[in-house]
mmCIF file of N, CA and C in Angstrom:
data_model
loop_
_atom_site.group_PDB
_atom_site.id
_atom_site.type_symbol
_atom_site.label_atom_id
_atom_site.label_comp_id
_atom_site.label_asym_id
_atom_site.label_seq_id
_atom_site.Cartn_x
_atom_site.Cartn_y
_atom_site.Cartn_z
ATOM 1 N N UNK B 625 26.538 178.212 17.861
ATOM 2 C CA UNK B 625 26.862 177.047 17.081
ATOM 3 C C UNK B 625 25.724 176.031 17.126
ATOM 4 N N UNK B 626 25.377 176.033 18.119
ATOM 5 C CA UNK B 626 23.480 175.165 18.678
ATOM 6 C C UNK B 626 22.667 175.202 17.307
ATOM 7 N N UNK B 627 22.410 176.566 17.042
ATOM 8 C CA UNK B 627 21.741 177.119 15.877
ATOM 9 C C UNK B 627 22.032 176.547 14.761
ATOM 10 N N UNK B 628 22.927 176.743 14.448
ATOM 11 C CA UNK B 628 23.729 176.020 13.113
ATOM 12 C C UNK B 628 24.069 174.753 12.716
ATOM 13 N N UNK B 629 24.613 174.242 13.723
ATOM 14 C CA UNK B 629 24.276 172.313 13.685
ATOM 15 C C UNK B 629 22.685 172.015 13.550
ATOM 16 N N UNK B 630 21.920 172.545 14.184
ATOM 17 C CA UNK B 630 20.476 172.324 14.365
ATOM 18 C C UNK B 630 20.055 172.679 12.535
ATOM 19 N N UNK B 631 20.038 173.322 12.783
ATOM 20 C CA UNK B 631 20.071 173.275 10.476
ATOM 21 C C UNK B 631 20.785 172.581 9.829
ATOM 22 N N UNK B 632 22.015 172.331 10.351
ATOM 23 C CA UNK B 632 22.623 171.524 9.361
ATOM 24 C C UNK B 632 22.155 170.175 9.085
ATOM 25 N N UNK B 633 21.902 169.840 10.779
ATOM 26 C CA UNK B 633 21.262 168.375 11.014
ATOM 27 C C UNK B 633 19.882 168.243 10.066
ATOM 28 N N UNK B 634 19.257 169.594 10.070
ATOM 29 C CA UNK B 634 17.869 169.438 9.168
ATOM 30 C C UNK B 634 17.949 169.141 7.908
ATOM 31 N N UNK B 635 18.937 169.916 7.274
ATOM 32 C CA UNK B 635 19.410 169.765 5.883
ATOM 33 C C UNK B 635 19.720 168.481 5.885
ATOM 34 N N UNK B 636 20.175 167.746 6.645
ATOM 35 C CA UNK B 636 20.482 166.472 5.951
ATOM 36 C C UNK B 636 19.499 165.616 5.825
ATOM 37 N N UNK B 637 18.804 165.773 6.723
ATOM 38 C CA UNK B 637 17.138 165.007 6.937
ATOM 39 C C UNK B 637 16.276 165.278 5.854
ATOM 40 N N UNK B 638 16.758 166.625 5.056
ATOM 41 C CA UNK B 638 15.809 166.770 4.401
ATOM 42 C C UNK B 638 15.533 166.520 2.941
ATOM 43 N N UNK B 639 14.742 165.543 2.433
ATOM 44 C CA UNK B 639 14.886 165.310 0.974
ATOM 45 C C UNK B 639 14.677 166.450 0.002
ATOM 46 N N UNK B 640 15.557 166.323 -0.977
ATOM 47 C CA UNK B 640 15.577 166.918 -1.869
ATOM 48 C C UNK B 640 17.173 168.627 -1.391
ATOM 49 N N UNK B 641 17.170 168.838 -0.674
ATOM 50 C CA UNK B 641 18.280 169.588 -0.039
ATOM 51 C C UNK B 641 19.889 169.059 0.017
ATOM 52 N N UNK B 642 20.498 169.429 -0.811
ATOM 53 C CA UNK B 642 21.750 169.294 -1.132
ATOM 54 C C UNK B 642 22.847 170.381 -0.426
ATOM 55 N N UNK B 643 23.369 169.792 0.266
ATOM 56 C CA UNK B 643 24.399 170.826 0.500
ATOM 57 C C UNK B 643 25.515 171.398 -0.174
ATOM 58 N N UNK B 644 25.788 172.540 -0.305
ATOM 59 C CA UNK B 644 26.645 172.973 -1.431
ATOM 60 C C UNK B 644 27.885 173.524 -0.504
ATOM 61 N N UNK B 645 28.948 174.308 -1.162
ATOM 62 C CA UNK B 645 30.153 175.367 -0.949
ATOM 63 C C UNK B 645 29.586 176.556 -0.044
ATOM 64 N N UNK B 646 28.444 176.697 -0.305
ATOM 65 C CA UNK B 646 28.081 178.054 -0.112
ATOM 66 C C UNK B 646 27.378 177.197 1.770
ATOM 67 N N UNK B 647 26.663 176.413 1.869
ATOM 68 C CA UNK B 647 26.494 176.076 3.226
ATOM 69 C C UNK B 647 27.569 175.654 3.722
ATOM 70 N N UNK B 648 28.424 174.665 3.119
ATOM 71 C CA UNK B 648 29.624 174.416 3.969
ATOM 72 C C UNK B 648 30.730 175.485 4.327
ATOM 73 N N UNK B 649 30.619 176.484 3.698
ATOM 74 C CA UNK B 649 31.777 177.698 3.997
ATOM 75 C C UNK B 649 30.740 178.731 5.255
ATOM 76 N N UNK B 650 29.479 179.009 5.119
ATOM 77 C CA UNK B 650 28.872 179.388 5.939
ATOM 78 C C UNK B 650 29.270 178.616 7.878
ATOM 79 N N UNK B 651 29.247 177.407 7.252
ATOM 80 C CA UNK B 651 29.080 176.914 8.714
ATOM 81 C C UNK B 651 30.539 176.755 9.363
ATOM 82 N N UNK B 652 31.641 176.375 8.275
ATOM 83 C CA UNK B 652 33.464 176.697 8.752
ATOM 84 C C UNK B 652 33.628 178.300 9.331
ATOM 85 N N UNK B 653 32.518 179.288 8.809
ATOM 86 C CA UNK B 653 32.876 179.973 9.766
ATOM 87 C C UNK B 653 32.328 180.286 10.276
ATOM 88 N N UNK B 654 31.292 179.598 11.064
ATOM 89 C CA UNK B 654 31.011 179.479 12.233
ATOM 90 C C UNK B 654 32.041 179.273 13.258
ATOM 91 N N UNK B 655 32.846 178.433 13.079
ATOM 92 C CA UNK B 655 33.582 177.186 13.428
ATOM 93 C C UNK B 655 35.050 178.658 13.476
ATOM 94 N N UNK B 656 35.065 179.499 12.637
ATOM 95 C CA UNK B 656 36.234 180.318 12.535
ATOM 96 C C UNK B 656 35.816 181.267 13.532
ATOM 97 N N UNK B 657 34.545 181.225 13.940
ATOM 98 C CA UNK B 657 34.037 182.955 15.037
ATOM 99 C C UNK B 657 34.531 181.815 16.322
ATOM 100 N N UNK B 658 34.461 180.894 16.202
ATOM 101 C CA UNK B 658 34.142 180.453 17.546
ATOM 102 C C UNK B 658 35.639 179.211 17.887
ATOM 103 N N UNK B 659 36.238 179.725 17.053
ATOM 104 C CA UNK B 659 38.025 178.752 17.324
ATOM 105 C C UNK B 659 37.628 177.734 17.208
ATOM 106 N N UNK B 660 36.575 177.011 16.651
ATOM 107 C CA UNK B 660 36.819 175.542 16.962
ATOM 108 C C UNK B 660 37.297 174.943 15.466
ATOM 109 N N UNK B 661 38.587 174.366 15.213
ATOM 110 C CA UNK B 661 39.508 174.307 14.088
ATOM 111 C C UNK B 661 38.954 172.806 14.060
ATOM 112 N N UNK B 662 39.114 172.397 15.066
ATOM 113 C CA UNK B 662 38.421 170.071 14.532
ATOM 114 C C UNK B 662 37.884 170.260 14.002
ATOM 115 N N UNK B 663 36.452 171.069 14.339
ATOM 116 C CA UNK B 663 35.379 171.033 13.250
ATOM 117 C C UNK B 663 35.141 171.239 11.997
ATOM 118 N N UNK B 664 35.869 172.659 11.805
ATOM 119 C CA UNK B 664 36.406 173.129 10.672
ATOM 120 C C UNK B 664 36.483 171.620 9.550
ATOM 121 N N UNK B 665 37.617 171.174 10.148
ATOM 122 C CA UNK B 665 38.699 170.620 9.611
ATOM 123 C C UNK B 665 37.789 168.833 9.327
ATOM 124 N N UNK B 666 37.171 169.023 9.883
ATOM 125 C CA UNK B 666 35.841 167.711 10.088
ATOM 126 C C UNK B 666 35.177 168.009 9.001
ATOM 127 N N UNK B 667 34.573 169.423 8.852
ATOM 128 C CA UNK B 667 33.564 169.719 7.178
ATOM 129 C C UNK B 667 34.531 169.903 6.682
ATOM 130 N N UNK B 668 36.167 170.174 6.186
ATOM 131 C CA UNK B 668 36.889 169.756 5.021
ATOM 132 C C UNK B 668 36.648 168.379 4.529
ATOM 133 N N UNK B 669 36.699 167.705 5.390
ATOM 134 C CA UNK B 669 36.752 166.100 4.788
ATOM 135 C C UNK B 669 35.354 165.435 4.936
ATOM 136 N N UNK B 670 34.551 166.086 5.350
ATOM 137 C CA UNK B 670 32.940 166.274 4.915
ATOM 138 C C UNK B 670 32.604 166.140 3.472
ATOM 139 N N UNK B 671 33.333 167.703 2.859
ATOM 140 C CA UNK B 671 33.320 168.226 1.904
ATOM 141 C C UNK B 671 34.007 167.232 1.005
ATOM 142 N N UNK B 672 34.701 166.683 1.103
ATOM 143 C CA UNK B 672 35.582 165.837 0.000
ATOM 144 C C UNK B 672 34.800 164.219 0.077
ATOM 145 N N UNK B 673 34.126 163.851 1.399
ATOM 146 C CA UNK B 673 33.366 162.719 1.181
ATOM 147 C C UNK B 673 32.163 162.913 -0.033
ATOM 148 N N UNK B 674 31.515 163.835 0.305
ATOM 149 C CA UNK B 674 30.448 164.504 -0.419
ATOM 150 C C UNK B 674 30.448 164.600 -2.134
ATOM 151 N N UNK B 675 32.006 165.048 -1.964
ATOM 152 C CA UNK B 675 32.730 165.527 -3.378
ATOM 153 C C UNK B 675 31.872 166.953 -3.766
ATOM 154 N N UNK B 676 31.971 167.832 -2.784
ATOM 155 C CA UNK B 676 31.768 168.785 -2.399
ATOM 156 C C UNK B 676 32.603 170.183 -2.965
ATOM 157 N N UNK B 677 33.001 170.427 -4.260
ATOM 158 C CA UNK B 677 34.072 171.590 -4.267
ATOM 159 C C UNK B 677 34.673 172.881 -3.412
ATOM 160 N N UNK B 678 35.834 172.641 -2.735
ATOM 161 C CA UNK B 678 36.374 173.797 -1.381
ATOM 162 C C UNK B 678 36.605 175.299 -2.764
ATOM 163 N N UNK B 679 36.564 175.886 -2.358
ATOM 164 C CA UNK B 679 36.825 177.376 -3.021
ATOM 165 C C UNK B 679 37.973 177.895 -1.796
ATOM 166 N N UNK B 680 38.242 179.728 -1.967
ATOM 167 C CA UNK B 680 39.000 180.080 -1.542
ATOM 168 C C UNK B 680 38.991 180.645 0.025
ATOM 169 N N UNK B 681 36.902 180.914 -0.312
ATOM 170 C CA UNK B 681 36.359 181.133 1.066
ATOM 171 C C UNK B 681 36.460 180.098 2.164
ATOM 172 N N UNK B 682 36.334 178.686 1.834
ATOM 173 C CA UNK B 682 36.586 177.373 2.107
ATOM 174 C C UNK B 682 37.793 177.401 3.007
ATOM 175 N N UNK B 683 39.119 177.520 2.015
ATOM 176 C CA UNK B 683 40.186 177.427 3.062
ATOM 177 C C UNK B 683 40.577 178.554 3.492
ATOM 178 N N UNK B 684 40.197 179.540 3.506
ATOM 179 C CA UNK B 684 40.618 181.077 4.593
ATOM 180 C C UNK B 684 40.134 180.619 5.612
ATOM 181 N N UNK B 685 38.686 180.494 5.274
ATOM 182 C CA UNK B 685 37.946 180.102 6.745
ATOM 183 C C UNK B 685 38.112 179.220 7.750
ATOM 184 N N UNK B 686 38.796 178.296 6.993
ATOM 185 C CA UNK B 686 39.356 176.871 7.676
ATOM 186 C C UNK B 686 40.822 176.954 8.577
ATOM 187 N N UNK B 687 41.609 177.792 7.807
ATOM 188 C CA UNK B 687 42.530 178.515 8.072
ATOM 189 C C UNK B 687 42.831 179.671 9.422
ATOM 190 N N UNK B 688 41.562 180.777 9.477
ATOM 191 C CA UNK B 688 41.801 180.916 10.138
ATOM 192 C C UNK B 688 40.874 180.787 11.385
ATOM 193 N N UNK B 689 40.045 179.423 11.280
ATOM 194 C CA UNK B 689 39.912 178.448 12.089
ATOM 195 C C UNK B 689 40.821 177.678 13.420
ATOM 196 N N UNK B 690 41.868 177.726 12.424
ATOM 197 C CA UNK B 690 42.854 176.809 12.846
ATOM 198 C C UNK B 690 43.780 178.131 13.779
ATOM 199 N N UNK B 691 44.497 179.153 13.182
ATOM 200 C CA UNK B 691 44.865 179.848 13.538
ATOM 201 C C UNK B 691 44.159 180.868 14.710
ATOM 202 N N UNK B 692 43.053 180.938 14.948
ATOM 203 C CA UNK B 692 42.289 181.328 15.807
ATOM 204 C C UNK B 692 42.258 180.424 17.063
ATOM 205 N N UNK B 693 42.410 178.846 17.126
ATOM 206 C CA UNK B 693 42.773 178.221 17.924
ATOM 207 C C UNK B 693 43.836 177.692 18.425
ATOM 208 N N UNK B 694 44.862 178.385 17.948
ATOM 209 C CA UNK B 694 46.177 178.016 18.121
ATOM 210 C C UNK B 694 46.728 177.189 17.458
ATOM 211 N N UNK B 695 45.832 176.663 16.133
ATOM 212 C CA UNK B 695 46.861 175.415 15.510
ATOM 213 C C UNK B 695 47.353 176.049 14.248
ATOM 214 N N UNK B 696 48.488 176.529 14.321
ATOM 215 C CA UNK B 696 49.035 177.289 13.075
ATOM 216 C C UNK B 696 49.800 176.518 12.252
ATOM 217 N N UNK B 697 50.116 175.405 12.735
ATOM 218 C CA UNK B 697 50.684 174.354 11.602
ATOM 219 C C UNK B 697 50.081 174.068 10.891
ATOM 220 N N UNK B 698 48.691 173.455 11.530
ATOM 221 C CA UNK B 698 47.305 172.821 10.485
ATOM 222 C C UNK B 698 47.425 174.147 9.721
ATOM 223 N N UNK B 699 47.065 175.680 10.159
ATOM 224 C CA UNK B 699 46.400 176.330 9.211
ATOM 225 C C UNK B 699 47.829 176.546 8.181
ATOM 226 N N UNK B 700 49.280 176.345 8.288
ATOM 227 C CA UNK B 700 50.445 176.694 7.003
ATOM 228 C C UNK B 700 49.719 175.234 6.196
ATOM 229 N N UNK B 701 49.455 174.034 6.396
ATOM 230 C CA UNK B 701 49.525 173.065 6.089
ATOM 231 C C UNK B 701 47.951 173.185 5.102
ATOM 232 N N UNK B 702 47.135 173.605 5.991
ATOM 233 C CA UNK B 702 45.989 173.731 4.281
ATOM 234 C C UNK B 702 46.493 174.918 3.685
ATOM 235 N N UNK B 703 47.653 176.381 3.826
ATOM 236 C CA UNK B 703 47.649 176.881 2.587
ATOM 237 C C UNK B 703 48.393 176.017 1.768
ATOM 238 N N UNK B 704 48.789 175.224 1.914
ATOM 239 C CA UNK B 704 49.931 174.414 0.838
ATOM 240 C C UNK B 704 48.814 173.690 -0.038
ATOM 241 N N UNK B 705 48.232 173.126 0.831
ATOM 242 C CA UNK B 705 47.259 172.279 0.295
ATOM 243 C C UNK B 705 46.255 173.021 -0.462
ATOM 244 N N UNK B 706 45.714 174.487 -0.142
ATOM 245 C CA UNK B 706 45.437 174.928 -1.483
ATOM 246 C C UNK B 706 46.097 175.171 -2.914
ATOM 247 N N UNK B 707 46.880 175.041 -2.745
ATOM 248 C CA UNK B 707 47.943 175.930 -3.396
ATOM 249 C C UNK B 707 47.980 174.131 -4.230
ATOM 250 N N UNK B 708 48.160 173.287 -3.935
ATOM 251 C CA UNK B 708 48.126 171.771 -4.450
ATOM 252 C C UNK B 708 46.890 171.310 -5.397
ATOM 253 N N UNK B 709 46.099 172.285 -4.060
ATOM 254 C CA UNK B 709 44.523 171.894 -5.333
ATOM 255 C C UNK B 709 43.934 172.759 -6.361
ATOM 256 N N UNK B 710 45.444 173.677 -6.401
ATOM 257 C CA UNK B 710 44.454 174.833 -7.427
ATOM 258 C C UNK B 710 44.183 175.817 -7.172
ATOM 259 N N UNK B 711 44.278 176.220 -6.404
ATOM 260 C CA UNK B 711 43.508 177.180 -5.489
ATOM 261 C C UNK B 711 44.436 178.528 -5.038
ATOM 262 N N UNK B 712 44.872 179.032 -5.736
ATOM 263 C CA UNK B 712 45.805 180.110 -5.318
ATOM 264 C C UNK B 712 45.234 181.180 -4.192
ATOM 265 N N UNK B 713 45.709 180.885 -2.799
ATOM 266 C CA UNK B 713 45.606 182.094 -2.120
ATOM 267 C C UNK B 713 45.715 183.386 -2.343
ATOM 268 N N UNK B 714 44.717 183.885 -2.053
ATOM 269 C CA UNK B 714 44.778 185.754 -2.031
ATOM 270 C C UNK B 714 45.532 186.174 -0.824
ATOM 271 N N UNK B 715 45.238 187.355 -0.561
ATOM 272 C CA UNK B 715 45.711 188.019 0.514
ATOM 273 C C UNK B 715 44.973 187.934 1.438
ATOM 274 N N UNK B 716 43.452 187.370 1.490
ATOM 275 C CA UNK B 716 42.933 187.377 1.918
ATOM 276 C C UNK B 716 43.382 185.698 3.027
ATOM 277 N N UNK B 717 43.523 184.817 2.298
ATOM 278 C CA UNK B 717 44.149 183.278 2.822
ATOM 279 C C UNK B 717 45.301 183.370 3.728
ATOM 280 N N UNK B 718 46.382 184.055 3.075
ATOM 281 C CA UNK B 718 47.685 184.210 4.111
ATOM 282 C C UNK B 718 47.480 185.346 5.151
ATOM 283 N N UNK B 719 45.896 186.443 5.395
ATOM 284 C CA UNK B 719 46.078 186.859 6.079
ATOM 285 C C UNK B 719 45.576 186.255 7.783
ATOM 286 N N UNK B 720 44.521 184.979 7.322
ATOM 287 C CA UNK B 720 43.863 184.018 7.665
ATOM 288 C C UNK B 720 44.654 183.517 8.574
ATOM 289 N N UNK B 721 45.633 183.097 7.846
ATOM 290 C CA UNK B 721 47.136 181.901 8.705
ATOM 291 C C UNK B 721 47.842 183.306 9.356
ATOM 292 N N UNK B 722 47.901 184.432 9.645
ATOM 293 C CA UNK B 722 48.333 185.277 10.455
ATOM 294 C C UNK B 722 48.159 185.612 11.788
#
């Protein structure tokens, strides 16, 4: 995770480098190999400061973030919340929250 904050931190330093869906879903699952669901759940609302668009990879990952650390409420509570923003879970999302 050292690794990955250490870039992320660069990316932000760095002009002209925008962070997109595709770095922020990279680094949630980071955050999903390694149970840590705050964090996760810290670049969700990263992502929405930013105005950042979440996709489906977004909340699986976040999901089973959460569920990987034992917080399985948080992770029923963002499938709803996809499901609010549009975002219809696959099989892949509810297998996440499993």
């Amino acid at each position: 995770m050292n690794v990955a904050m250490q870039v992320w931190h660069w990316m932000e330093r760095t002009e002209g480098i925008q962070r997109n869906v595709f770095h922020y879903n990279a680094l949630i699952n980071v955050c999903e190999k390694i149970k840590d669901w705050k964090r996760a759940l810290e670049l969700l609302r990263q992502m929405d400061e930013e105005g950042v668009a979440k996709n489906e990879i977004t909340y699986s990952s976040a999901i089973s973030a959460c569920e990987k650390g034992g917080n399985w409420r948080t992770a029923l509570d963002l499938l709803s919340t996809m499901k609010k923003n549009g975002i219809m879970p696959t099989v892949i999302a509810y297998n996440a929250g499993a």
